[in-house]
XYZ file of C-alpha atoms in Angstrom:
709
model
C 0.070 0.015 -0.120
C 1.580 3.349 -1.023
C 2.220 5.861 1.645
C -0.268 8.874 2.147
C 0.365 11.671 -0.245
C 0.840 13.971 2.858
C 3.934 12.023 4.349
C 7.418 12.659 3.373
C 10.151 10.656 4.659
C 13.223 12.674 5.539
C 16.582 12.636 7.516
C 17.220 15.675 9.762
C 21.001 16.257 10.827
C 22.400 18.156 13.988
C 26.008 18.664 14.532
C 27.378 15.966 16.791
C 24.591 13.943 16.797
C 22.982 10.997 14.914
C 20.592 11.865 12.309
C 16.728 11.465 12.827
C 14.771 9.676 10.252
C 11.109 10.944 10.442
C 8.040 10.848 8.470
C 6.939 14.443 8.027
C 3.152 15.185 7.893
C 2.956 18.143 5.584
C -0.470 18.839 7.193
C 1.136 19.408 10.754
C 2.477 22.903 11.598
C 6.007 23.049 10.948
C 6.590 24.505 14.348
C 5.099 21.286 15.799
C 7.385 19.263 13.775
C 10.435 21.366 14.872
C 9.538 20.737 18.620
C 9.383 17.236 18.158
C 12.724 17.093 16.446
C 14.233 19.101 19.217
C 12.969 16.908 21.752
C 14.501 14.304 20.089
C 17.934 15.753 20.865
C 16.967 17.191 24.159
C 17.107 20.739 22.680
C 15.127 23.361 24.706
C 13.778 26.563 23.057
C 12.294 25.051 19.781
C 10.983 28.115 18.778
C 14.658 29.416 18.421
C 15.274 26.632 15.689
C 14.168 26.164 11.943
C 14.885 23.433 9.237
C 17.193 24.227 6.328
C 18.276 22.127 3.427
C 21.456 20.248 3.762
C 22.646 20.442 0.274
C 22.555 23.027 -2.402
C 21.829 26.516 -1.474
C 20.747 25.351 1.887
C 17.515 27.429 2.083
C 15.351 27.769 5.228
C 12.114 25.843 5.086
C 8.708 27.784 5.469
C 5.312 27.003 5.504
C 4.972 28.320 2.158
C 8.208 26.261 0.606
C 7.611 22.970 2.597
C 5.707 21.550 -0.251
C 8.872 21.238 -2.162
C 10.316 18.704 0.114
C 10.471 15.332 -1.513
C 11.145 11.765 -0.234
C 14.542 11.111 0.642
C 15.558 14.837 1.373
C 18.285 15.445 3.970
C 17.387 18.434 6.156
C 19.426 20.143 8.895
C 18.242 21.746 12.122
C 19.437 25.387 12.516
C 18.970 28.268 14.452
C 16.008 30.303 13.147
C 16.425 33.240 10.530
C 15.464 35.744 13.073
C 17.962 34.617 15.711
C 20.795 34.254 13.129
C 20.068 37.740 11.597
C 20.033 39.183 15.268
C 23.577 37.204 16.116
C 25.166 38.288 12.862
C 23.913 41.929 13.360
C 25.728 41.890 16.630
C 28.927 40.558 15.444
C 29.128 42.539 12.280
C 28.932 45.682 14.910
C 31.380 44.238 17.012
C 34.927 45.778 17.647
C 36.921 42.407 16.815
C 38.307 42.473 13.218
C 38.387 38.675 12.928
C 34.906 38.353 14.520
C 33.566 40.974 12.205
C 35.048 39.472 9.066
C 33.776 35.995 9.641
C 30.290 37.217 10.499
C 30.293 39.285 7.108
C 31.591 35.916 5.349
C 28.514 34.232 6.709
C 26.200 37.227 6.032
C 27.218 37.084 2.277
C 26.296 33.485 2.000
C 22.887 33.574 4.033
C 21.778 36.667 2.268
C 20.812 34.692 -0.695
C 18.009 33.199 1.254
C 14.777 35.214 1.247
C 13.547 34.152 4.529
C 16.873 35.129 6.200
C 16.917 38.246 4.076
C 13.641 39.319 5.328
C 14.399 39.074 8.898
C 17.770 40.966 8.632
C 16.143 43.770 6.534
C 13.522 44.086 9.282
C 16.313 44.780 11.842
C 17.591 47.731 9.769
C 20.543 45.417 8.617
C 20.731 47.158 5.240
C 21.189 50.550 6.933
C 23.968 49.135 8.750
C 25.778 47.678 5.726
C 25.469 50.950 4.010
C 26.920 52.806 6.991
C 30.002 50.582 7.215
C 30.342 51.186 3.436
C 30.019 54.967 3.883
C 32.375 55.189 6.635
C 35.306 54.142 4.302
C 36.975 52.244 7.010
C 36.593 48.760 5.436
C 38.979 47.471 2.791
C 40.012 44.251 1.144
C 37.994 41.009 1.882
C 35.786 42.835 4.627
C 34.621 45.271 2.125
C 34.175 42.554 -0.712
C 31.891 40.491 1.629
C 29.921 43.648 2.709
C 29.179 44.554 -0.796
C 28.162 41.237 -1.722
C 25.904 40.834 1.152
C 24.256 44.435 0.338
C 23.827 43.186 -3.247
C 22.120 39.912 -2.372
C 19.726 41.473 0.128
C 18.648 44.098 -2.348
C 18.178 41.758 -4.936
C 15.270 40.347 -3.211
C 13.264 43.503 -3.954
C 12.156 43.868 -0.542
C 13.669 47.404 -0.022
C 13.303 50.181 -2.846
C 16.632 51.247 -4.198
C 15.460 54.838 -3.870
C 16.286 54.676 -0.271
C 20.076 54.458 -1.029
C 21.823 57.662 0.130
C 23.747 60.005 -2.149
C 27.091 59.369 0.041
C 26.563 55.774 -0.410
C 26.600 56.210 -4.191
C 29.493 58.325 -4.003
C 31.392 55.839 -2.017
C 30.584 53.180 -4.394
C 31.542 55.157 -7.362
C 34.665 55.992 -5.813
C 35.709 52.568 -5.726
C 35.022 52.451 -9.665
C 37.064 55.583 -10.110
C 40.044 54.632 -8.175
C 43.054 53.396 -10.248
C 44.103 50.564 -7.836
C 41.098 48.601 -6.411
C 40.755 44.860 -5.626
C 38.952 43.155 -8.547
C 36.184 41.526 -6.268
C 35.390 45.042 -4.895
C 35.315 46.553 -8.458
C 33.178 43.887 -9.726
C 30.484 44.101 -6.923
C 30.695 47.933 -6.967
C 29.812 47.989 -10.896
C 27.121 45.375 -10.179
C 25.508 47.580 -7.550
C 25.542 50.525 -9.793
C 23.985 48.816 -12.569
C 21.247 47.430 -10.313
C 20.794 51.195 -9.214
C 20.255 52.449 -12.648
C 18.021 49.712 -13.747
C 15.822 49.829 -10.624
C 15.555 53.543 -10.003
C 14.949 56.482 -12.240
C 16.235 58.979 -9.771
C 19.334 57.025 -9.017
C 20.118 57.009 -12.813
C 20.841 60.596 -12.726
C 23.100 60.406 -9.711
C 24.926 57.612 -10.807
C 25.240 59.389 -14.201
C 26.730 62.317 -12.300
C 29.341 60.403 -10.669
C 30.510 57.852 -13.400
C 31.592 58.725 -16.889
C 31.745 56.532 -19.556
C 35.307 57.103 -20.215
C 35.914 55.804 -16.727
C 33.986 52.567 -17.612
C 35.710 52.167 -21.015
C 39.006 52.244 -19.120
C 37.952 48.912 -17.385
C 37.422 46.927 -20.542
C 41.178 46.015 -20.670
C 40.602 43.999 -17.614
C 39.268 40.563 -18.279
C 37.921 40.095 -14.974
C 35.713 43.175 -14.941
C 34.929 43.309 -18.824
C 31.467 42.167 -18.533
C 30.503 44.178 -15.352
C 31.697 47.209 -17.161
C 29.919 46.483 -20.282
C 26.622 45.772 -18.327
C 26.905 49.176 -16.572
C 27.285 50.994 -19.853
C 24.390 49.105 -21.308
C 22.321 50.150 -18.277
C 23.004 53.857 -18.546
C 22.428 53.703 -22.234
C 19.126 52.011 -21.803
C 17.876 54.219 -19.167
C 18.885 57.463 -20.554
C 16.435 60.146 -21.498
C 15.696 60.502 -25.290
C 17.417 63.632 -25.488
C 20.601 62.056 -24.116
C 21.084 59.039 -25.854
C 22.263 60.473 -29.073
C 24.786 62.661 -26.875
C 25.798 59.509 -25.058
C 26.262 57.414 -28.396
C 28.518 60.396 -29.576
C 30.503 60.087 -26.446
C 31.023 56.350 -26.955
C 32.063 56.844 -30.539
C 34.729 59.378 -29.270
C 35.920 57.108 -26.653
C 36.618 54.374 -29.278
C 34.277 51.840 -27.113
C 33.851 49.801 -30.563
C 37.422 49.299 -31.059
C 38.372 48.480 -27.387
C 35.789 46.003 -27.347
C 36.767 44.359 -30.756
C 40.300 44.083 -29.473
C 40.040 43.241 -25.703
C 36.915 41.373 -25.764
C 35.931 39.883 -29.155
C 39.369 39.252 -30.219
C 40.863 38.605 -26.874
C 42.341 35.388 -25.583
C 39.397 34.239 -23.751
C 36.394 32.607 -25.090
C 33.238 34.922 -24.858
C 30.880 33.331 -22.041
C 27.085 33.533 -22.160
C 26.784 36.687 -20.099
C 29.475 38.611 -22.018
C 27.606 37.507 -25.326
C 24.485 38.727 -23.969
C 25.886 42.051 -22.981
C 27.494 42.559 -26.561
C 24.104 41.653 -27.869
C 22.338 44.263 -25.841
C 24.818 46.930 -26.645
C 24.335 46.075 -30.362
C 20.569 46.542 -30.068
C 20.927 49.675 -28.251
C 23.274 51.027 -30.757
C 21.031 50.142 -33.651
C 17.911 51.594 -31.744
C 19.578 54.978 -32.263
C 18.333 54.566 -35.681
C 14.697 54.544 -34.637
C 14.222 58.125 -34.580
C 15.351 58.580 -38.378
C 13.236 55.560 -39.368
C 10.217 56.760 -37.831
C 10.474 60.412 -39.255
C 8.591 61.052 -42.668
C 10.206 63.314 -45.054
C 8.643 66.937 -45.555
C 8.297 67.471 -48.977
C 8.185 71.310 -48.485
C 11.701 71.185 -46.474
C 14.280 72.560 -48.746
C 17.138 70.957 -46.848
C 15.970 67.508 -46.877
C 15.051 68.045 -50.731
C 18.570 69.103 -51.365
C 19.694 65.604 -50.336
C 17.644 64.232 -53.326
C 19.038 67.169 -55.537
C 22.725 65.947 -54.138
C 21.974 62.089 -55.180
C 20.977 63.333 -58.579
C 23.905 65.608 -58.937
C 26.328 62.998 -58.045
C 24.955 60.443 -60.428
C 24.411 62.431 -63.343
C 26.277 65.942 -63.262
C 29.693 65.243 -61.829
C 31.395 67.592 -59.311
C 32.243 70.470 -61.600
C 28.767 71.020 -63.427
C 27.844 74.657 -62.825
C 24.436 74.381 -64.069
C 23.414 71.133 -61.784
C 21.505 72.897 -59.151
C 19.887 75.609 -61.353
C 17.763 73.310 -63.402
C 14.284 73.505 -63.143
C 12.302 70.861 -61.248
C 10.554 69.776 -64.522
C 13.836 69.062 -66.209
C 14.763 66.531 -63.146
C 11.835 64.148 -63.704
C 13.789 61.936 -66.186
C 16.881 61.769 -63.613
C 14.615 60.819 -60.880
C 13.023 58.205 -63.128
C 16.602 56.866 -63.995
C 17.492 57.015 -60.201
C 14.618 54.455 -59.750
C 12.291 56.598 -57.463
C 8.380 55.517 -57.662
C 7.441 59.332 -57.793
C 9.455 60.935 -60.727
C 7.832 64.344 -60.177
C 8.414 64.556 -56.522
C 10.621 61.769 -55.145
C 10.349 63.346 -51.650
C 7.028 61.336 -51.421
C 8.845 58.137 -51.434
C 10.215 58.944 -47.988
C 6.774 59.684 -46.372
C 6.153 55.951 -45.239
C 7.470 54.806 -41.866
C 9.573 52.837 -41.520
C 12.080 53.416 -43.065
C 11.417 57.162 -43.304
C 14.516 59.202 -43.428
C 16.715 56.369 -42.551
C 16.470 55.226 -46.186
C 17.570 58.568 -47.464
C 20.445 58.612 -45.047
C 21.757 55.250 -46.294
C 21.661 56.280 -49.898
C 23.445 59.504 -49.240
C 26.198 57.746 -47.446
C 26.569 55.255 -50.474
C 26.615 58.216 -52.819
C 29.266 60.032 -50.862
C 31.443 57.543 -49.196
C 31.263 54.764 -52.145
C 30.804 57.269 -54.977
C 32.163 54.817 -57.757
C 29.690 51.896 -56.426
C 26.831 54.378 -56.344
C 27.442 55.836 -59.754
C 27.950 52.222 -61.254
C 24.642 50.841 -59.861
C 22.727 53.862 -60.954
C 24.244 54.190 -64.369
C 24.210 50.642 -65.466
C 20.412 50.411 -64.733
C 19.640 53.568 -66.146
C 21.156 52.884 -69.507
C 18.959 49.671 -69.945
C 15.994 49.518 -72.451
C 14.981 45.786 -72.012
C 12.861 46.446 -68.887
C 15.191 44.623 -66.624
C 16.451 47.992 -65.020
C 16.823 47.596 -61.125
C 15.211 50.794 -59.614
C 17.868 51.855 -57.196
C 15.677 54.313 -55.234
C 12.932 51.839 -54.668
C 15.514 49.177 -53.862
C 17.085 51.203 -51.544
C 14.254 52.199 -49.503
C 12.670 48.706 -49.290
C 16.033 47.189 -48.280
C 16.479 49.595 -45.467
C 12.947 48.521 -44.236
C 14.159 44.992 -44.552
C 17.166 45.365 -42.721
C 15.407 47.136 -39.834
C 13.283 44.341 -39.523
C 16.096 41.694 -39.710
C 17.934 43.536 -37.128
C 14.847 44.483 -34.949
C 15.484 48.125 -34.926
C 13.362 49.731 -32.238
C 12.805 46.740 -30.177
C 13.813 46.088 -26.658
C 16.768 43.684 -26.044
C 15.407 40.132 -25.397
C 16.480 38.551 -21.993
C 18.652 35.737 -22.236
C 19.322 36.206 -25.933
C 23.097 36.051 -26.931
C 22.746 36.889 -30.744
C 25.440 39.506 -31.342
C 27.234 39.856 -34.533
C 30.902 40.489 -34.318
C 31.101 42.289 -37.697
C 29.161 45.123 -36.361
C 32.127 45.890 -33.911
C 34.655 46.143 -36.757
C 33.564 49.602 -38.329
C 32.355 52.917 -36.859
C 29.528 53.139 -39.554
C 28.683 49.553 -39.357
C 25.097 49.984 -40.029
C 25.833 52.179 -43.314
C 28.433 49.847 -44.413
C 25.962 46.850 -43.985
C 23.707 48.576 -46.132
C 26.276 49.268 -48.808
C 27.229 45.558 -49.081
C 23.295 44.480 -49.211
C 22.581 46.985 -51.903
C 25.178 45.660 -54.151
C 23.923 41.958 -53.256
C 20.516 43.210 -54.349
C 21.765 44.537 -57.591
C 23.541 41.430 -58.397
C 20.717 39.161 -57.511
C 18.520 41.284 -59.533
C 20.655 40.505 -62.763
C 21.020 36.926 -61.884
C 17.380 36.560 -61.827
C 16.823 38.582 -64.906
C 14.101 40.354 -63.062
C 11.499 43.144 -64.066
C 9.447 45.502 -62.397
C 6.823 43.059 -61.771
C 9.489 40.468 -59.879
C 10.350 43.073 -57.464
C 8.867 41.366 -54.247
C 10.367 38.045 -55.396
C 13.680 39.645 -55.632
C 13.291 41.128 -52.296
C 12.461 37.715 -50.712
C 15.468 36.152 -52.335
C 17.679 38.840 -50.846
C 16.237 38.482 -47.484
C 17.079 34.835 -47.390
C 20.569 35.459 -48.595
C 21.072 38.033 -45.950
C 19.498 36.028 -43.257
C 21.447 33.001 -44.070
C 24.801 34.939 -44.330
C 24.002 36.477 -40.719
C 23.503 32.963 -39.371
C 26.943 32.024 -40.296
C 28.320 34.749 -37.753
C 30.738 36.352 -40.317
C 33.588 37.967 -38.361
C 33.977 41.238 -40.511
C 32.174 42.964 -43.443
C 34.622 41.314 -45.790
C 33.746 37.938 -44.430
C 30.061 38.902 -44.920
C 30.868 39.709 -48.592
C 32.417 36.298 -48.992
C 29.466 34.609 -47.307
C 27.082 36.341 -49.765
C 29.043 35.614 -52.871
C 28.655 32.016 -52.022
C 25.038 32.458 -51.578
C 24.184 33.565 -55.273
C 20.831 33.029 -56.694
C 21.628 29.620 -58.152
C 22.729 28.479 -54.647
C 19.537 29.847 -53.163
C 17.607 27.732 -55.636
C 19.558 24.643 -54.840
C 18.977 25.110 -51.160
C 15.516 25.666 -51.454
C 14.997 22.477 -53.624
C 17.116 20.303 -51.158
C 15.052 21.453 -48.332
C 11.984 21.025 -50.295
C 13.009 17.475 -51.332
C 13.663 16.598 -47.818
C 10.400 17.820 -46.557
C 8.312 16.722 -49.344
C 10.133 13.967 -51.125
C 8.179 12.439 -54.076
C 4.226 12.259 -54.289
C 3.827 8.947 -56.202
C 1.857 6.046 -54.618
C 4.730 3.705 -53.890
C 6.894 6.636 -52.181
C 3.890 7.576 -50.186
C 3.240 4.090 -49.142
C 6.857 3.478 -48.209
C 7.116 6.679 -46.250
C 3.736 5.424 -44.184
C 5.931 2.305 -43.656
C 8.960 3.901 -42.421
C 7.558 6.774 -40.051
C 6.455 4.436 -37.091
C 9.992 3.232 -36.575
C 11.873 6.567 -37.390
C 9.366 8.256 -34.860
C 10.280 5.599 -32.445
C 14.113 6.173 -33.029
C 13.443 9.945 -32.227
C 11.474 9.248 -29.289
C 14.550 7.122 -27.906
C 16.892 9.665 -28.867
C 15.051 12.618 -26.941
C 14.864 10.321 -23.870
C 18.410 9.426 -23.952
C 19.106 13.162 -24.289
C 16.996 13.726 -21.235
C 19.139 11.237 -19.324
C 22.170 13.100 -20.265
C 20.387 16.103 -18.752
C 20.834 19.880 -19.403
C 21.802 23.010 -17.879
C 19.263 26.128 -17.475
C 19.973 29.654 -16.412
C 17.685 31.130 -13.634
C 15.306 33.407 -15.176
C 15.344 37.162 -13.922
C 19.034 37.223 -12.530
C 20.158 40.499 -13.857
C 23.590 40.298 -11.767
C 26.605 38.891 -13.180
C 27.055 36.094 -10.981
C 24.933 33.558 -12.996
C 22.726 31.215 -11.232
C 22.226 27.782 -12.887
C 20.271 24.539 -12.052
C 20.463 21.225 -13.825
C 17.792 18.650 -14.612
C 18.131 15.013 -16.098
C 16.019 12.104 -16.181
C 16.935 8.771 -14.295
C 18.114 5.874 -16.447
C 14.969 3.918 -15.897
C 12.876 6.801 -16.921
C 11.062 6.964 -13.676
C 12.476 10.117 -12.007
C 13.499 13.611 -12.915
C 16.488 14.883 -10.859
C 17.161 18.610 -10.459
C 19.406 20.897 -8.332
C 20.931 24.286 -8.153
C 24.458 24.775 -9.383
C 26.982 27.546 -8.677
C 28.163 27.546 -12.263
C 27.700 26.065 -15.749
C 29.009 22.235 -15.768
C 31.224 21.364 -18.302
C 29.616 17.721 -18.753
C 27.124 15.527 -17.128
C 26.160 16.390 -13.527
C 26.138 13.305 -11.305
C 22.656 12.281 -9.690
C 24.242 12.617 -6.245
C 24.591 16.429 -6.721
C 20.845 16.856 -7.510
C 19.190 17.108 -4.495
C 15.610 17.378 -5.602
C 13.524 14.803 -7.734
C 10.009 14.365 -9.093
C 8.557 10.772 -9.854
C 7.142 10.837 -13.591
C 4.256 9.101 -12.380
C 3.377 12.326 -10.533
C 3.690 14.553 -13.769
C 0.144 15.567 -14.858
C 1.047 17.565 -18.124
C 3.503 19.968 -19.684
C 2.703 23.375 -20.909
C 4.428 25.779 -22.993
C 4.688 29.633 -23.435
C 2.053 31.925 -22.254
C 0.481 28.945 -20.453
C 3.565 28.685 -18.194
C 3.050 29.816 -14.452
C 6.183 31.648 -14.397
C 5.330 33.394 -17.630
C 2.070 34.756 -16.360
C 3.943 36.033 -13.465
C 6.686 37.940 -15.095
C 6.377 41.669 -16.058
C 5.322 42.807 -19.562
C 8.793 44.116 -20.284
C 10.527 40.637 -19.137
C 7.723 38.564 -21.004
C 9.081 39.029 -24.492
C 8.951 37.016 -27.631
C 12.129 35.313 -27.025
C 11.651 34.030 -23.480
C 8.099 32.980 -24.295
C 9.153 30.567 -27.146
C 11.553 28.892 -24.863
C 9.519 28.638 -21.744
C 7.984 25.295 -20.583
C 6.502 23.911 -17.300
C 6.118 20.398 -15.835
C 2.980 20.293 -13.935
C 2.812 17.601 -11.257
C 0.891 16.414 -8.037
C -0.461 17.661 -6.046
C -0.351 21.333 -7.586
C 3.304 21.924 -8.079
C 5.181 23.134 -11.096
C 8.826 22.930 -12.331
C 9.561 25.983 -14.656
C 12.049 25.926 -17.395
C 13.494 28.593 -20.093
C 15.569 26.597 -22.545
C 18.828 28.198 -23.523
C 17.846 27.745 -27.174
C 15.191 26.417 -29.537
C 17.116 23.147 -29.907
C 17.195 22.291 -26.081
C 13.364 23.429 -25.944
C 12.399 21.065 -28.573
C 14.311 18.278 -27.058
C 12.869 18.609 -23.693
C 9.429 19.332 -24.656
C 9.271 16.280 -27.241
C 11.116 14.172 -24.822
C 8.498 14.894 -21.709
C 5.827 14.179 -24.192
C 7.159 11.044 -25.053
C 7.713 10.242 -21.407
C 4.226 10.648 -20.824
C 3.167 8.868 -23.809
C 1.862 11.703 -25.883
C 2.150 12.742 -29.396
C 5.478 15.073 -30.068
C 4.756 18.109 -31.998
C 7.867 20.311 -32.115
C 9.139 21.873 -35.278
C 12.356 19.943 -34.587
C 10.670 16.705 -34.511
C 9.074 17.103 -37.880
C 12.439 18.310 -39.204
C 13.981 15.259 -37.868
C 11.185 12.879 -38.988
C 11.401 14.206 -42.365
C 15.028 14.282 -42.664
C 15.419 10.653 -41.372
C 12.761 9.441 -43.537
C 14.261 10.972 -46.725
C 17.474 9.318 -45.787
C 15.952 5.863 -44.864
C 13.913 5.932 -48.186
C 16.926 6.811 -50.387
C 18.628 3.785 -48.830
C 15.675 1.519 -49.399
C 14.952 2.650 -52.741
C 18.297 1.608 -53.893
C 17.026 -1.720 -53.582
C 13.981 -1.176 -55.933
C 14.505 -1.598 -59.727
C 11.427 0.560 -60.699
C 9.909 3.450 -58.766
C 7.404 4.233 -61.614
C 3.711 4.057 -60.541
C 2.715 0.461 -61.007
C -0.895 -0.859 -60.276
C 0.596 -2.616 -57.196
C 3.767 -1.553 -55.592
C 6.930 -3.802 -55.412
C 7.740 -5.527 -52.322
C 9.876 -3.491 -49.942
C 12.655 -5.369 -48.161
C 12.007 -5.187 -44.236
C 15.717 -4.761 -43.322
C 17.946 -4.387 -46.518
C 21.581 -4.977 -46.137
C 22.068 -1.260 -47.233
C 20.124 -0.193 -44.075
C 22.760 1.001 -41.718
C 22.925 4.731 -40.438
C 22.839 6.553 -37.243
C 21.761 10.123 -36.949
C 23.392 12.191 -34.261
C 21.293 15.307 -33.296
C 23.677 16.545 -30.528
């Protein structure tokens, strides 16, 4: 007979005593259970004690969190959070340096526990730590542990950052500005300033007065603090008022931030970790977002200064530098030139720039091409304006539509996605990366137009091919603009057609009756193969990043399926593992028999709880949750789409339900195509007969393995 659902078998430890093995009744008050445990060891004053986990983060157990205790969990009897907070506060204020240092070490560790943090904060503990920092008497290890504890306590969101004093900010900023400061102190100081900027509008202005971008750029040569420095630069950039962002961008350009990042980070002698990749992605997004204002600005047809830009485009293309009559021609005489430039409105081309996006940004790109790459611009315009076979490529229309496309591909104007690491190294290799990227792509468009022998009616088809060429090239992560050009040269129109045909064949195969029957025969065994592969991957396990952790000390947890497919084991980790994590290190587990369902996206409990800013498309597409008895959830955010599909498919296979991810369908089609090609080698005739020829069950040619990892 199975034990009652409310009974959990646990072991409880106490230093110097034998562990107690008890059956914890989850219906009984926690205080009653603690009293019984204390009586077992003849300890008086049970109200001064509490239970904590013996492994992992060793969090305190409360009435709210006790439901997470599983059978076989090892607990530890410890002094209560209130008592621990009171003792540490007294020791921190003691006069003995050694006692104070040990107390701060313990505090830095305990502050991650929300139950302890609430008690310590209620005793004005944060104010005590702030005064220790403001006094300027702490140095070295003692200061590092003080800042660590302060940051951990504030990270719980119990106290508003607006309560931080100006003197505290000045002291923290002083550590950043000092030339010789311990790395651990500098890391924590930068992280505290970043949290201030991100969590308080008023503190942004105070921090911005104390910290300059130039001072932060100076720290980028130190590999130990690069990530923290870029994170603070991003925070200042993100929270800057609209009127200051362009000013800050100009400052960043003057300080050569791009070249320093390129030489000391991207091309440094260390591999780029996930958090650094995320910060580079955020910086890339924020930089491109500076284009949003021009992208959403319509051209004013009555603005002479704006019209002069169009005149300049015409002059460079057709009049040359020394034509004295270029700007004196009447507007009516320009109509033919504007038509050859490829504008839709030949009479008043300013009307072509009234739609947003891309607005004035398209005109900016065209002017940059005409002035910086004048030979290329003139060649593109003249070779198309001189054609009379209706195959001319309309430069103006193409440049406007291309600008709109690039804005969509690079998501100009959108907020950075939490957890996204999709940065492109080539955008850090040039001070005018956006404009240079446009110049490369407009030449690609002109080349593709000629390869397709397109006419005006084929405009949309050409743009679709160009979009595919650009997205495929970007997916290869070229390290420079020259490398991008090489990638694009390999993705000509013929190659795109070949790739499309290859992908279509792998998805659709042939539609003749013998092929359809063979596909139906093969599909069940291939689907079973995929299911087994998914379950094998779950047994290997995966590492997940804890969502919502904005500080640089990343938090991770690991989950894997037992080899007998009966239990999910999981637990917290201090750092991302390099291989498999043994089951012994994963302190928590869920019986598969208790799992009720798997939900994804917006149906996940942790997605419903998140704010609108964090609940972005990227995170939603990678979120899934395991719902299990009685009413508990285990929440995931996969590191990428591949891991998301592996885990959701594997969990569905584990529960005996149909797998349905894009990756499953892609794998299924790929494997079926491979197997069909092997089996069809044994068929002498694959025409459409009245009855299909017999298909050998296991031909000798059937010997393949498909590795997804």
